[in-house]
mmCIF file of N, CA and C in Angstrom:
data_model
loop_
_atom_site.group_PDB
_atom_site.id
_atom_site.type_symbol
_atom_site.label_atom_id
_atom_site.label_comp_id
_atom_site.label_asym_id
_atom_site.label_seq_id
_atom_site.Cartn_x
_atom_site.Cartn_y
_atom_site.Cartn_z
ATOM 1 N N UNK A 1 4.464 -39.443 29.335
ATOM 2 C CA UNK A 1 5.444 -37.899 28.576
ATOM 3 C C UNK A 1 4.766 -38.608 27.392
ATOM 4 N N UNK A 2 5.216 -39.842 26.579
ATOM 5 C CA UNK A 2 4.910 -40.219 25.219
ATOM 6 C C UNK A 2 3.138 -40.166 24.870
ATOM 7 N N UNK A 3 2.246 -40.164 25.321
ATOM 8 C CA UNK A 3 1.409 -40.331 25.932
ATOM 9 C C UNK A 3 0.284 -38.876 24.916
ATOM 10 N N UNK A 4 1.440 -37.417 25.395
ATOM 11 C CA UNK A 4 1.125 -36.340 25.551
ATOM 12 C C UNK A 4 1.634 -36.116 24.317
ATOM 13 N N UNK A 5 2.830 -36.433 24.215
ATOM 14 C CA UNK A 5 3.197 -36.150 22.421
ATOM 15 C C UNK A 5 2.610 -36.679 21.519
ATOM 16 N N UNK A 6 2.319 -37.863 21.829
ATOM 17 C CA UNK A 6 0.727 -38.529 20.951
ATOM 18 C C UNK A 6 -0.362 -38.071 20.304
ATOM 19 N N UNK A 7 -0.969 -37.620 21.425
ATOM 20 C CA UNK A 7 -1.806 -37.025 21.685
ATOM 21 C C UNK A 7 -1.915 -34.949 21.375
ATOM 22 N N UNK A 8 -0.788 -34.619 21.663
ATOM 23 C CA UNK A 8 -0.410 -32.867 20.818
ATOM 24 C C UNK A 8 -0.400 -33.278 18.889
ATOM 25 N N UNK A 9 0.245 -34.495 18.990
ATOM 26 C CA UNK A 9 0.963 -35.229 17.086
ATOM 27 C C UNK A 9 -0.308 -35.706 16.470
ATOM 28 N N UNK A 10 -1.779 -35.982 17.345
ATOM 29 C CA UNK A 10 -3.122 -36.307 16.183
ATOM 30 C C UNK A 10 -3.360 -34.659 16.409
ATOM 31 N N UNK A 11 -3.638 -33.827 17.400
ATOM 32 C CA UNK A 11 -4.100 -32.351 17.685
ATOM 33 C C UNK A 11 -4.295 -31.829 16.454
ATOM 34 N N UNK A 12 -2.988 -31.626 16.459
ATOM 35 C CA UNK A 12 -1.958 -30.665 14.817
ATOM 36 C C UNK A 12 -2.369 -30.674 13.989
ATOM 37 N N UNK A 13 -1.984 -32.633 13.330
ATOM 38 C CA UNK A 13 -2.018 -32.987 12.420
ATOM 39 C C UNK A 13 -4.097 -32.163 11.809
ATOM 40 N N UNK A 14 -5.094 -32.473 12.853
ATOM 41 C CA UNK A 14 -6.186 -32.396 12.635
ATOM 42 C C UNK A 14 -6.434 -30.685 12.492
ATOM 43 N N UNK A 15 -5.132 -30.033 12.746
ATOM 44 C CA UNK A 15 -5.270 -27.934 11.727
ATOM 45 C C UNK A 15 -4.650 -27.946 10.596
ATOM 46 N N UNK A 16 -4.148 -29.154 9.889
ATOM 47 C CA UNK A 16 -2.658 -28.806 9.002
ATOM 48 C C UNK A 16 -3.514 -28.306 7.940
ATOM 49 N N UNK A 17 -2.898 -27.636 7.468
ATOM 50 C CA UNK A 17 -4.165 -26.404 6.056
ATOM 51 C C UNK A 17 -3.631 -27.426 5.124
ATOM 52 N N UNK A 18 -4.656 -27.128 4.309
ATOM 53 C CA UNK A 18 -5.617 -27.978 2.722
ATOM 54 C C UNK A 18 -4.590 -27.296 1.437
ATOM 55 N N UNK A 19 -3.994 -27.253 1.510
ATOM 56 C CA UNK A 19 -3.429 -25.696 0.389
ATOM 57 C C UNK A 19 -3.277 -27.189 -0.654
ATOM 58 N N UNK A 20 -4.168 -26.524 -1.867
ATOM 59 C CA UNK A 20 -5.249 -26.679 -2.699
ATOM 60 C C UNK A 20 -3.580 -27.152 -3.948
ATOM 61 N N UNK A 21 -3.657 -28.262 -4.964
ATOM 62 C CA UNK A 21 -2.654 -28.474 -5.783
ATOM 63 C C UNK A 21 -2.540 -27.458 -6.393
ATOM 64 N N UNK A 22 -2.816 -26.356 -7.299
ATOM 65 C CA UNK A 22 -2.287 -25.141 -8.333
ATOM 66 C C UNK A 22 -2.171 -24.843 -7.275
ATOM 67 N N UNK A 23 -1.880 -23.958 -5.786
ATOM 68 C CA UNK A 23 -0.257 -23.277 -4.570
ATOM 69 C C UNK A 23 0.471 -24.444 -4.682
ATOM 70 N N UNK A 24 0.659 -25.472 -4.658
ATOM 71 C CA UNK A 24 1.157 -26.637 -3.904
ATOM 72 C C UNK A 24 2.617 -25.895 -5.470
ATOM 73 N N UNK A 25 1.996 -26.835 -6.919
ATOM 74 C CA UNK A 25 2.767 -26.328 -7.829
ATOM 75 C C UNK A 25 3.014 -25.210 -9.025
ATOM 76 N N UNK A 26 2.657 -24.600 -7.726
ATOM 77 C CA UNK A 26 3.063 -22.561 -8.787
ATOM 78 C C UNK A 26 4.022 -22.442 -7.248
ATOM 79 N N UNK A 27 4.042 -22.155 -6.146
ATOM 80 C CA UNK A 27 4.992 -22.191 -5.672
ATOM 81 C C UNK A 27 6.845 -23.034 -6.104
ATOM 82 N N UNK A 28 6.208 -24.113 -6.381
ATOM 83 C CA UNK A 28 6.717 -25.546 -6.000
ATOM 84 C C UNK A 28 7.979 -25.263 -8.075
ATOM 85 N N UNK A 29 6.769 -23.672 -8.297
ATOM 86 C CA UNK A 29 7.832 -23.928 -9.484
ATOM 87 C C UNK A 29 8.185 -22.568 -9.984
ATOM 88 N N UNK A 30 7.732 -21.660 -8.733
ATOM 89 C CA UNK A 30 8.557 -20.420 -8.582
ATOM 90 C C UNK A 30 10.192 -20.745 -6.985
ATOM 91 N N UNK A 31 10.691 -21.503 -6.636
ATOM 92 C CA UNK A 31 11.280 -21.096 -5.174
ATOM 93 C C UNK A 31 11.449 -22.954 -5.214
ATOM 94 N N UNK A 32 11.715 -23.858 -6.041
ATOM 95 C CA UNK A 32 12.019 -24.884 -5.927
ATOM 96 C C UNK A 32 13.473 -25.270 -5.131
ATOM 97 N N UNK A 33 13.948 -23.854 -4.445
ATOM 98 C CA UNK A 33 15.888 -23.517 -3.545
ATOM 99 C C UNK A 33 15.146 -24.018 -2.452
ATOM 100 N N UNK A 34 14.526 -23.751 -1.588
ATOM 101 C CA UNK A 34 13.752 -23.580 -0.430
ATOM 102 C C UNK A 34 13.762 -24.964 0.530
ATOM 103 N N UNK A 35 13.848 -24.818 1.927
ATOM 104 C CA UNK A 35 14.084 -25.175 2.664
ATOM 105 C C UNK A 35 12.858 -25.204 4.019
ATOM 106 N N UNK A 36 12.680 -25.902 4.980
ATOM 107 C CA UNK A 36 11.504 -25.455 6.256
ATOM 108 C C UNK A 36 10.809 -24.906 5.958
ATOM 109 N N UNK A 37 9.687 -25.697 4.490
ATOM 110 C CA UNK A 37 8.363 -24.718 4.124
ATOM 111 C C UNK A 37 6.663 -25.444 5.009
ATOM 112 N N UNK A 38 6.255 -24.294 5.621
ATOM 113 C CA UNK A 38 5.193 -24.330 6.156
ATOM 114 C C UNK A 38 4.101 -23.228 5.756
ATOM 115 N N UNK A 39 2.442 -23.829 5.596
ATOM 116 C CA UNK A 39 1.454 -23.300 5.265
ATOM 117 C C UNK A 39 0.846 -23.379 6.319
ATOM 118 N N UNK A 40 0.398 -21.012 5.753
ATOM 119 C CA UNK A 40 -0.357 -21.258 5.849
ATOM 120 C C UNK A 40 -1.564 -20.279 5.626
ATOM 121 N N UNK A 41 -2.422 -19.765 6.486
ATOM 122 C CA UNK A 41 -3.363 -19.843 5.879
ATOM 123 C C UNK A 41 -4.135 -18.263 6.694
ATOM 124 N N UNK A 42 -4.423 -17.185 4.972
ATOM 125 C CA UNK A 42 -4.511 -16.313 5.929
ATOM 126 C C UNK A 42 -5.068 -15.516 5.004
ATOM 127 N N UNK A 43 -6.244 -15.532 5.628
ATOM 128 C CA UNK A 43 -8.346 -15.160 4.316
ATOM 129 C C UNK A 43 -8.138 -15.609 3.638
ATOM 130 N N UNK A 44 -7.978 -14.896 2.274
ATOM 131 C CA UNK A 44 -8.334 -16.225 1.680
ATOM 132 C C UNK A 44 -7.542 -16.307 0.380
ATOM 133 N N UNK A 45 -5.932 -15.665 1.560
ATOM 134 C CA UNK A 45 -5.313 -16.631 0.508
ATOM 135 C C UNK A 45 -4.105 -17.934 1.389
ATOM 136 N N UNK A 46 -3.507 -18.559 0.783
ATOM 137 C CA UNK A 46 -2.598 -19.735 1.596
ATOM 138 C C UNK A 46 -1.083 -18.540 1.728
ATOM 139 N N UNK A 47 -0.387 -19.060 2.427
ATOM 140 C CA UNK A 47 0.575 -18.319 2.502
ATOM 141 C C UNK A 47 1.891 -19.328 2.343
ATOM 142 N N UNK A 48 3.490 -19.408 1.677
ATOM 143 C CA UNK A 48 4.588 -20.493 2.436
ATOM 144 C C UNK A 48 5.788 -19.605 2.706
ATOM 145 N N UNK A 49 6.001 -20.233 3.961
ATOM 146 C CA UNK A 49 7.539 -19.239 4.998
ATOM 147 C C UNK A 49 8.328 -20.666 5.045
ATOM 148 N N UNK A 50 9.322 -20.106 4.464
ATOM 149 C CA UNK A 50 10.019 -20.725 4.262
ATOM 150 C C UNK A 50 11.183 -20.158 4.349
ATOM 151 N N UNK A 51 13.270 -21.535 4.104
ATOM 152 C CA UNK A 51 13.612 -19.867 3.977
ATOM 153 C C UNK A 51 14.850 -20.695 2.401
ATOM 154 N N UNK A 52 15.366 -19.351 2.380
ATOM 155 C CA UNK A 52 15.892 -19.135 0.545
ATOM 156 C C UNK A 52 16.767 -18.415 0.729
ATOM 157 N N UNK A 53 18.409 -19.130 0.595
ATOM 158 C CA UNK A 53 19.571 -17.391 0.346
ATOM 159 C C UNK A 53 19.447 -17.530 2.237
ATOM 160 N N UNK A 54 19.446 -18.844 3.090
ATOM 161 C CA UNK A 54 18.951 -18.269 4.331
ATOM 162 C C UNK A 54 17.911 -17.271 4.807
ATOM 163 N N UNK A 55 17.676 -16.404 4.517
ATOM 164 C CA UNK A 55 16.164 -15.777 4.616
ATOM 165 C C UNK A 55 15.037 -16.381 5.106
ATOM 166 N N UNK A 56 14.468 -15.851 5.956
ATOM 167 C CA UNK A 56 13.241 -16.110 5.834
ATOM 168 C C UNK A 56 12.369 -15.945 4.584
ATOM 169 N N UNK A 57 11.350 -16.426 4.043
ATOM 170 C CA UNK A 57 10.491 -15.932 3.222
ATOM 171 C C UNK A 57 9.289 -16.030 3.763
ATOM 172 N N UNK A 58 7.637 -15.388 2.720
ATOM 173 C CA UNK A 58 6.167 -15.605 2.936
ATOM 174 C C UNK A 58 5.544 -15.493 1.188
ATOM 175 N N UNK A 59 5.395 -15.986 0.556
ATOM 176 C CA UNK A 59 4.742 -15.951 -0.657
ATOM 177 C C UNK A 59 3.273 -15.902 -0.093
ATOM 178 N N UNK A 60 2.729 -15.360 -0.761
ATOM 179 C CA UNK A 60 1.270 -15.766 -0.877
ATOM 180 C C UNK A 60 0.737 -15.516 -1.649
ATOM 181 N N UNK A 61 -0.431 -16.832 -2.274
ATOM 182 C CA UNK A 61 -1.010 -17.316 -2.806
ATOM 183 C C UNK A 61 -3.083 -17.219 -3.220
ATOM 184 N N UNK A 62 -3.033 -17.139 -4.400
ATOM 185 C CA UNK A 62 -4.571 -17.277 -3.971
ATOM 186 C C UNK A 62 -4.997 -18.698 -4.529
ATOM 187 N N UNK A 63 -6.812 -19.594 -4.275
ATOM 188 C CA UNK A 63 -6.084 -20.676 -4.099
ATOM 189 C C UNK A 63 -6.348 -20.845 -5.226
ATOM 190 N N UNK A 64 -6.512 -20.059 -6.796
ATOM 191 C CA UNK A 64 -5.843 -20.778 -8.440
ATOM 192 C C UNK A 64 -4.551 -21.213 -8.001
ATOM 193 N N UNK A 65 -3.711 -20.249 -7.733
ATOM 194 C CA UNK A 65 -2.595 -20.836 -7.464
ATOM 195 C C UNK A 65 -1.714 -19.700 -8.399
ATOM 196 N N UNK A 66 -2.960 -18.574 -8.403
ATOM 197 C CA UNK A 66 -1.840 -17.220 -8.855
ATOM 198 C C UNK A 66 -1.093 -16.355 -7.595
ATOM 199 N N UNK A 67 -0.155 -16.629 -8.022
ATOM 200 C CA UNK A 67 1.016 -15.419 -6.900
ATOM 201 C C UNK A 67 0.452 -14.269 -6.148
ATOM 202 N N UNK A 68 1.042 -13.088 -5.496
ATOM 203 C CA UNK A 68 0.021 -12.207 -4.691
ATOM 204 C C UNK A 68 1.510 -11.816 -4.775
ATOM 205 N N UNK A 69 2.249 -11.600 -3.374
ATOM 206 C CA UNK A 69 2.775 -10.906 -3.582
ATOM 207 C C UNK A 69 4.499 -12.070 -1.997
ATOM 208 N N UNK A 70 5.740 -11.290 -2.861
ATOM 209 C CA UNK A 70 6.773 -11.768 -1.743
ATOM 210 C C UNK A 70 7.705 -11.146 0.059
ATOM 211 N N UNK A 71 7.220 -11.662 0.696
ATOM 212 C CA UNK A 71 8.113 -10.244 1.938
ATOM 213 C C UNK A 71 8.943 -11.552 2.145
ATOM 214 N N UNK A 72 9.485 -10.656 2.181
ATOM 215 C CA UNK A 72 11.968 -11.249 2.641
ATOM 216 C C UNK A 72 12.194 -10.119 4.172
ATOM 217 N N UNK A 73 12.394 -11.147 4.888
ATOM 218 C CA UNK A 73 13.168 -10.892 6.029
ATOM 219 C C UNK A 73 14.720 -10.121 5.928
ATOM 220 N N UNK A 74 14.567 -8.822 5.729
ATOM 221 C CA UNK A 74 15.952 -8.379 5.790
ATOM 222 C C UNK A 74 16.831 -8.202 6.526
ATOM 223 N N UNK A 75 18.263 -9.083 6.056
ATOM 224 C CA UNK A 75 19.536 -8.001 7.036
ATOM 225 C C UNK A 75 19.473 -6.901 6.820
ATOM 226 N N UNK A 76 19.260 -5.750 7.810
ATOM 227 C CA UNK A 76 19.265 -4.207 7.631
ATOM 228 C C UNK A 76 20.276 -3.772 6.738
ATOM 229 N N UNK A 77 21.816 -4.592 7.223
ATOM 230 C CA UNK A 77 22.919 -4.232 5.523
ATOM 231 C C UNK A 77 22.148 -4.968 5.052
ATOM 232 N N UNK A 78 20.902 -5.004 3.567
ATOM 233 C CA UNK A 78 20.498 -5.137 2.401
ATOM 234 C C UNK A 78 19.891 -4.194 2.421
ATOM 235 N N UNK A 79 19.080 -3.486 3.354
ATOM 236 C CA UNK A 79 18.081 -1.766 2.949
ATOM 237 C C UNK A 79 19.069 -1.311 2.089
ATOM 238 N N UNK A 80 18.257 -0.473 0.284
ATOM 239 C CA UNK A 80 18.713 0.445 -0.592
ATOM 240 C C UNK A 80 19.389 1.580 0.826
ATOM 241 N N UNK A 81 20.543 2.608 0.515
ATOM 242 C CA UNK A 81 20.727 3.639 1.421
ATOM 243 C C UNK A 81 19.657 4.470 1.246
ATOM 244 N N UNK A 82 18.537 4.812 0.994
ATOM 245 C CA UNK A 82 17.465 5.596 1.080
ATOM 246 C C UNK A 82 16.784 5.230 2.236
ATOM 247 N N UNK A 83 16.574 3.867 1.941
ATOM 248 C CA UNK A 83 15.461 3.073 3.000
ATOM 249 C C UNK A 83 16.014 3.884 3.828
ATOM 250 N N UNK A 84 17.116 3.252 4.489
ATOM 251 C CA UNK A 84 18.488 3.004 5.353
ATOM 252 C C UNK A 84 18.360 5.125 6.217
ATOM 253 N N UNK A 85 18.626 5.788 5.397
ATOM 254 C CA UNK A 85 19.325 7.023 5.519
ATOM 255 C C UNK A 85 17.367 7.791 6.536
ATOM 256 N N UNK A 86 16.250 7.253 5.456
ATOM 257 C CA UNK A 86 15.182 7.641 6.354
ATOM 258 C C UNK A 86 15.068 7.188 7.066
ATOM 259 N N UNK A 87 15.086 6.047 7.403
ATOM 260 C CA UNK A 87 14.564 5.113 9.552
ATOM 261 C C UNK A 87 15.147 6.319 10.159
ATOM 262 N N UNK A 88 17.260 6.521 8.962
ATOM 263 C CA UNK A 88 17.414 6.974 11.023
ATOM 264 C C UNK A 88 16.905 8.422 10.875
ATOM 265 N N UNK A 89 16.110 8.449 10.486
ATOM 266 C CA UNK A 89 15.224 10.268 10.503
ATOM 267 C C UNK A 89 14.142 10.208 11.670
ATOM 268 N N UNK A 90 13.785 8.943 11.743
ATOM 269 C CA UNK A 90 12.386 8.667 12.963
ATOM 270 C C UNK A 90 13.806 7.938 13.532
ATOM 271 N N UNK A 91 14.352 6.755 13.830
ATOM 272 C CA UNK A 91 15.140 6.471 14.769
ATOM 273 C C UNK A 91 15.709 5.368 14.581
ATOM 274 N N UNK A 92 16.642 4.770 14.911
ATOM 275 C CA UNK A 92 17.188 2.675 15.290
ATOM 276 C C UNK A 92 15.746 1.824 14.452
ATOM 277 N N UNK A 93 16.304 0.876 13.582
ATOM 278 C CA UNK A 93 15.980 0.273 12.533
ATOM 279 C C UNK A 93 15.864 -0.963 13.873
ATOM 280 N N UNK A 94 14.862 -1.307 13.554
ATOM 281 C CA UNK A 94 15.018 -2.851 14.451
ATOM 282 C C UNK A 94 14.819 -4.245 13.757
ATOM 283 N N UNK A 95 14.199 -3.839 12.452
ATOM 284 C CA UNK A 95 14.119 -4.531 11.735
ATOM 285 C C UNK A 95 13.201 -4.273 10.287
ATOM 286 N N UNK A 96 13.869 -5.390 9.573
ATOM 287 C CA UNK A 96 13.015 -4.644 7.914
ATOM 288 C C UNK A 96 12.687 -5.401 7.224
ATOM 289 N N UNK A 97 11.540 -5.610 6.334
ATOM 290 C CA UNK A 97 11.142 -6.769 5.620
ATOM 291 C C UNK A 97 10.536 -6.434 4.187
ATOM 292 N N UNK A 98 11.246 -6.759 3.188
ATOM 293 C CA UNK A 98 10.623 -5.884 2.370
ATOM 294 C C UNK A 98 9.664 -7.126 1.362
ATOM 295 N N UNK A 99 8.620 -6.154 0.670
ATOM 296 C CA UNK A 99 7.800 -6.766 0.569
ATOM 297 C C UNK A 99 7.716 -6.537 -1.317
ATOM 298 N N UNK A 100 7.804 -7.206 -2.178
ATOM 299 C CA UNK A 100 7.605 -6.773 -3.524
ATOM 300 C C UNK A 100 5.520 -7.790 -3.948
ATOM 301 N N UNK A 101 4.835 -7.004 -4.433
ATOM 302 C CA UNK A 101 3.760 -7.314 -4.971
ATOM 303 C C UNK A 101 4.011 -6.500 -6.099
ATOM 304 N N UNK A 102 3.831 -6.782 -7.153
ATOM 305 C CA UNK A 102 2.567 -5.942 -8.676
ATOM 306 C C UNK A 102 3.810 -5.080 -9.319
ATOM 307 N N UNK A 103 4.938 -5.881 -9.488
ATOM 308 C CA UNK A 103 6.389 -5.527 -9.905
ATOM 309 C C UNK A 103 6.850 -4.172 -8.733
ATOM 310 N N UNK A 104 6.138 -4.091 -7.772
ATOM 311 C CA UNK A 104 6.768 -2.937 -6.708
ATOM 312 C C UNK A 104 7.346 -3.212 -6.029
ATOM 313 N N UNK A 105 8.812 -3.260 -5.635
ATOM 314 C CA UNK A 105 8.912 -3.209 -4.032
ATOM 315 C C UNK A 105 9.070 -1.924 -2.624
ATOM 316 N N UNK A 106 9.081 -2.380 -1.508
ATOM 317 C CA UNK A 106 8.322 -1.586 -0.185
ATOM 318 C C UNK A 106 8.813 -2.382 0.605
ATOM 319 N N UNK A 107 9.011 -1.811 1.874
ATOM 320 C CA UNK A 107 9.871 -1.507 3.053
ATOM 321 C C UNK A 107 9.284 -1.630 4.437
ATOM 322 N N UNK A 108 9.134 -2.389 5.101
ATOM 323 C CA UNK A 108 8.357 -2.559 6.614
ATOM 324 C C UNK A 108 9.491 -2.915 7.284
ATOM 325 N N UNK A 109 9.314 -1.067 8.253
ATOM 326 C CA UNK A 109 10.692 -0.950 9.452
ATOM 327 C C UNK A 109 9.589 -0.725 9.775
ATOM 328 N N UNK A 110 10.819 -1.630 11.314
ATOM 329 C CA UNK A 110 10.473 -1.228 12.809
ATOM 330 C C UNK A 110 10.743 -0.066 13.249
ATOM 331 N N UNK A 111 10.842 0.035 14.027
ATOM 332 C CA UNK A 111 11.372 2.183 14.128
ATOM 333 C C UNK A 111 11.193 1.860 15.583
ATOM 334 N N UNK A 112 12.796 2.404 16.304
ATOM 335 C CA UNK A 112 12.638 2.575 17.561
ATOM 336 C C UNK A 112 12.995 4.158 18.885
ATOM 337 N N UNK A 113 12.266 5.123 18.465
ATOM 338 C CA UNK A 113 12.904 6.488 19.120
ATOM 339 C C UNK A 113 13.204 6.234 20.282
ATOM 340 N N UNK A 114 14.001 7.645 20.633
ATOM 341 C CA UNK A 114 14.890 8.191 21.516
ATOM 342 C C UNK A 114 14.325 7.685 22.978
ATOM 343 N N UNK A 115 13.177 7.717 23.013
ATOM 344 C CA UNK A 115 12.490 7.725 24.640
ATOM 345 C C UNK A 115 11.455 5.933 24.209
ATOM 346 N N UNK A 116 12.043 5.293 22.790
ATOM 347 C CA UNK A 116 11.812 3.580 23.927
ATOM 348 C C UNK A 116 10.836 3.368 22.733
ATOM 349 N N UNK A 117 9.853 4.001 22.013
ATOM 350 C CA UNK A 117 8.210 4.177 21.475
ATOM 351 C C UNK A 117 9.087 3.285 20.286
ATOM 352 N N UNK A 118 8.583 2.359 19.673
ATOM 353 C CA UNK A 118 8.603 1.423 18.448
ATOM 354 C C UNK A 118 7.307 2.117 17.534
ATOM 355 N N UNK A 119 7.507 2.218 16.586
ATOM 356 C CA UNK A 119 7.240 2.404 15.113
ATOM 357 C C UNK A 119 6.275 1.838 13.999
ATOM 358 N N UNK A 120 5.796 2.052 13.134
ATOM 359 C CA UNK A 120 5.631 0.934 12.039
ATOM 360 C C UNK A 120 5.808 2.131 10.801
ATOM 361 N N UNK A 121 6.611 2.504 9.950
ATOM 362 C CA UNK A 121 6.594 2.987 7.960
ATOM 363 C C UNK A 121 6.600 1.957 7.297
ATOM 364 N N UNK A 122 5.971 1.755 6.014
ATOM 365 C CA UNK A 122 5.518 2.210 5.055
ATOM 366 C C UNK A 122 6.495 2.914 4.521
ATOM 367 N N UNK A 123 7.841 2.302 3.061
ATOM 368 C CA UNK A 123 7.817 3.604 2.506
ATOM 369 C C UNK A 123 8.878 2.122 1.616
ATOM 370 N N UNK A 124 8.883 3.328 0.098
ATOM 371 C CA UNK A 124 9.151 2.642 -0.501
ATOM 372 C C UNK A 124 11.008 2.797 -1.234
ATOM 373 N N UNK A 125 11.133 1.773 -2.736
ATOM 374 C CA UNK A 125 12.156 2.220 -2.901
ATOM 375 C C UNK A 125 13.066 3.523 -2.891
ATOM 376 N N UNK A 126 12.347 4.611 -2.974
ATOM 377 C CA UNK A 126 13.119 6.012 -2.547
ATOM 378 C C UNK A 126 13.477 6.520 -1.670
ATOM 379 N N UNK A 127 12.877 5.477 0.008
ATOM 380 C CA UNK A 127 12.864 6.241 1.663
ATOM 381 C C UNK A 127 11.686 6.931 1.284
ATOM 382 N N UNK A 128 10.958 7.416 0.492
ATOM 383 C CA UNK A 128 9.562 7.920 0.705
ATOM 384 C C UNK A 128 8.494 6.957 1.880
ATOM 385 N N UNK A 129 8.393 7.570 2.949
ATOM 386 C CA UNK A 129 7.418 7.114 3.740
ATOM 387 C C UNK A 129 6.059 7.231 3.280
ATOM 388 N N UNK A 130 5.424 6.010 3.174
ATOM 389 C CA UNK A 130 3.752 5.969 2.862
ATOM 390 C C UNK A 130 3.418 5.668 4.323
ATOM 391 N N UNK A 131 3.660 5.303 5.782
ATOM 392 C CA UNK A 131 2.635 5.399 6.586
ATOM 393 C C UNK A 131 3.637 5.001 7.505
ATOM 394 N N UNK A 132 3.496 5.989 8.767
ATOM 395 C CA UNK A 132 4.042 6.059 9.966
ATOM 396 C C UNK A 132 2.176 5.422 11.026
ATOM 397 N N UNK A 133 2.890 4.484 11.917
ATOM 398 C CA UNK A 133 2.057 3.865 12.679
ATOM 399 C C UNK A 133 2.743 3.755 14.187
ATOM 400 N N UNK A 134 2.304 4.192 15.467
ATOM 401 C CA UNK A 134 2.499 4.131 17.219
ATOM 402 C C UNK A 134 2.114 2.617 17.252
ATOM 403 N N UNK A 135 3.361 2.065 17.109
ATOM 404 C CA UNK A 135 2.482 0.267 18.052
ATOM 405 C C UNK A 135 3.054 -0.058 19.345
ATOM 406 N N UNK A 136 2.096 -0.589 19.611
ATOM 407 C CA UNK A 136 1.666 -0.639 20.904
ATOM 408 C C UNK A 136 1.272 -2.274 20.854
ATOM 409 N N UNK A 137 1.892 -2.492 22.295
ATOM 410 C CA UNK A 137 1.738 -3.408 23.021
ATOM 411 C C UNK A 137 1.041 -3.719 24.284
#
């Protein structure tokens, strides 16, 4: 069992993301009070997945350190009332993520209807639905 763990560590180390210094510096400046930071690469973006104030966050950056956006996995109780009301019109609210990009706030919502079909909704701060898609698993 020890050898197996050792081999897994070797292979997982070779898959580590090489985060550019400007990205690390900008992240440290913006989010000094974080714990459990993990880096991922999605296309051209570097994403830090971390916890702050007991909430999961994902901060995205370009390789030059330019901040792109922040996503926060919100407790349902912290959604604005208008967003909660909109969600209720479509079904049971299952999950909510706040997206802060370009001085704009939007909410990614997972909704389940009476037939237990799940939907993705993108809503603005006023509760206006910008997109609705049926999720397939």
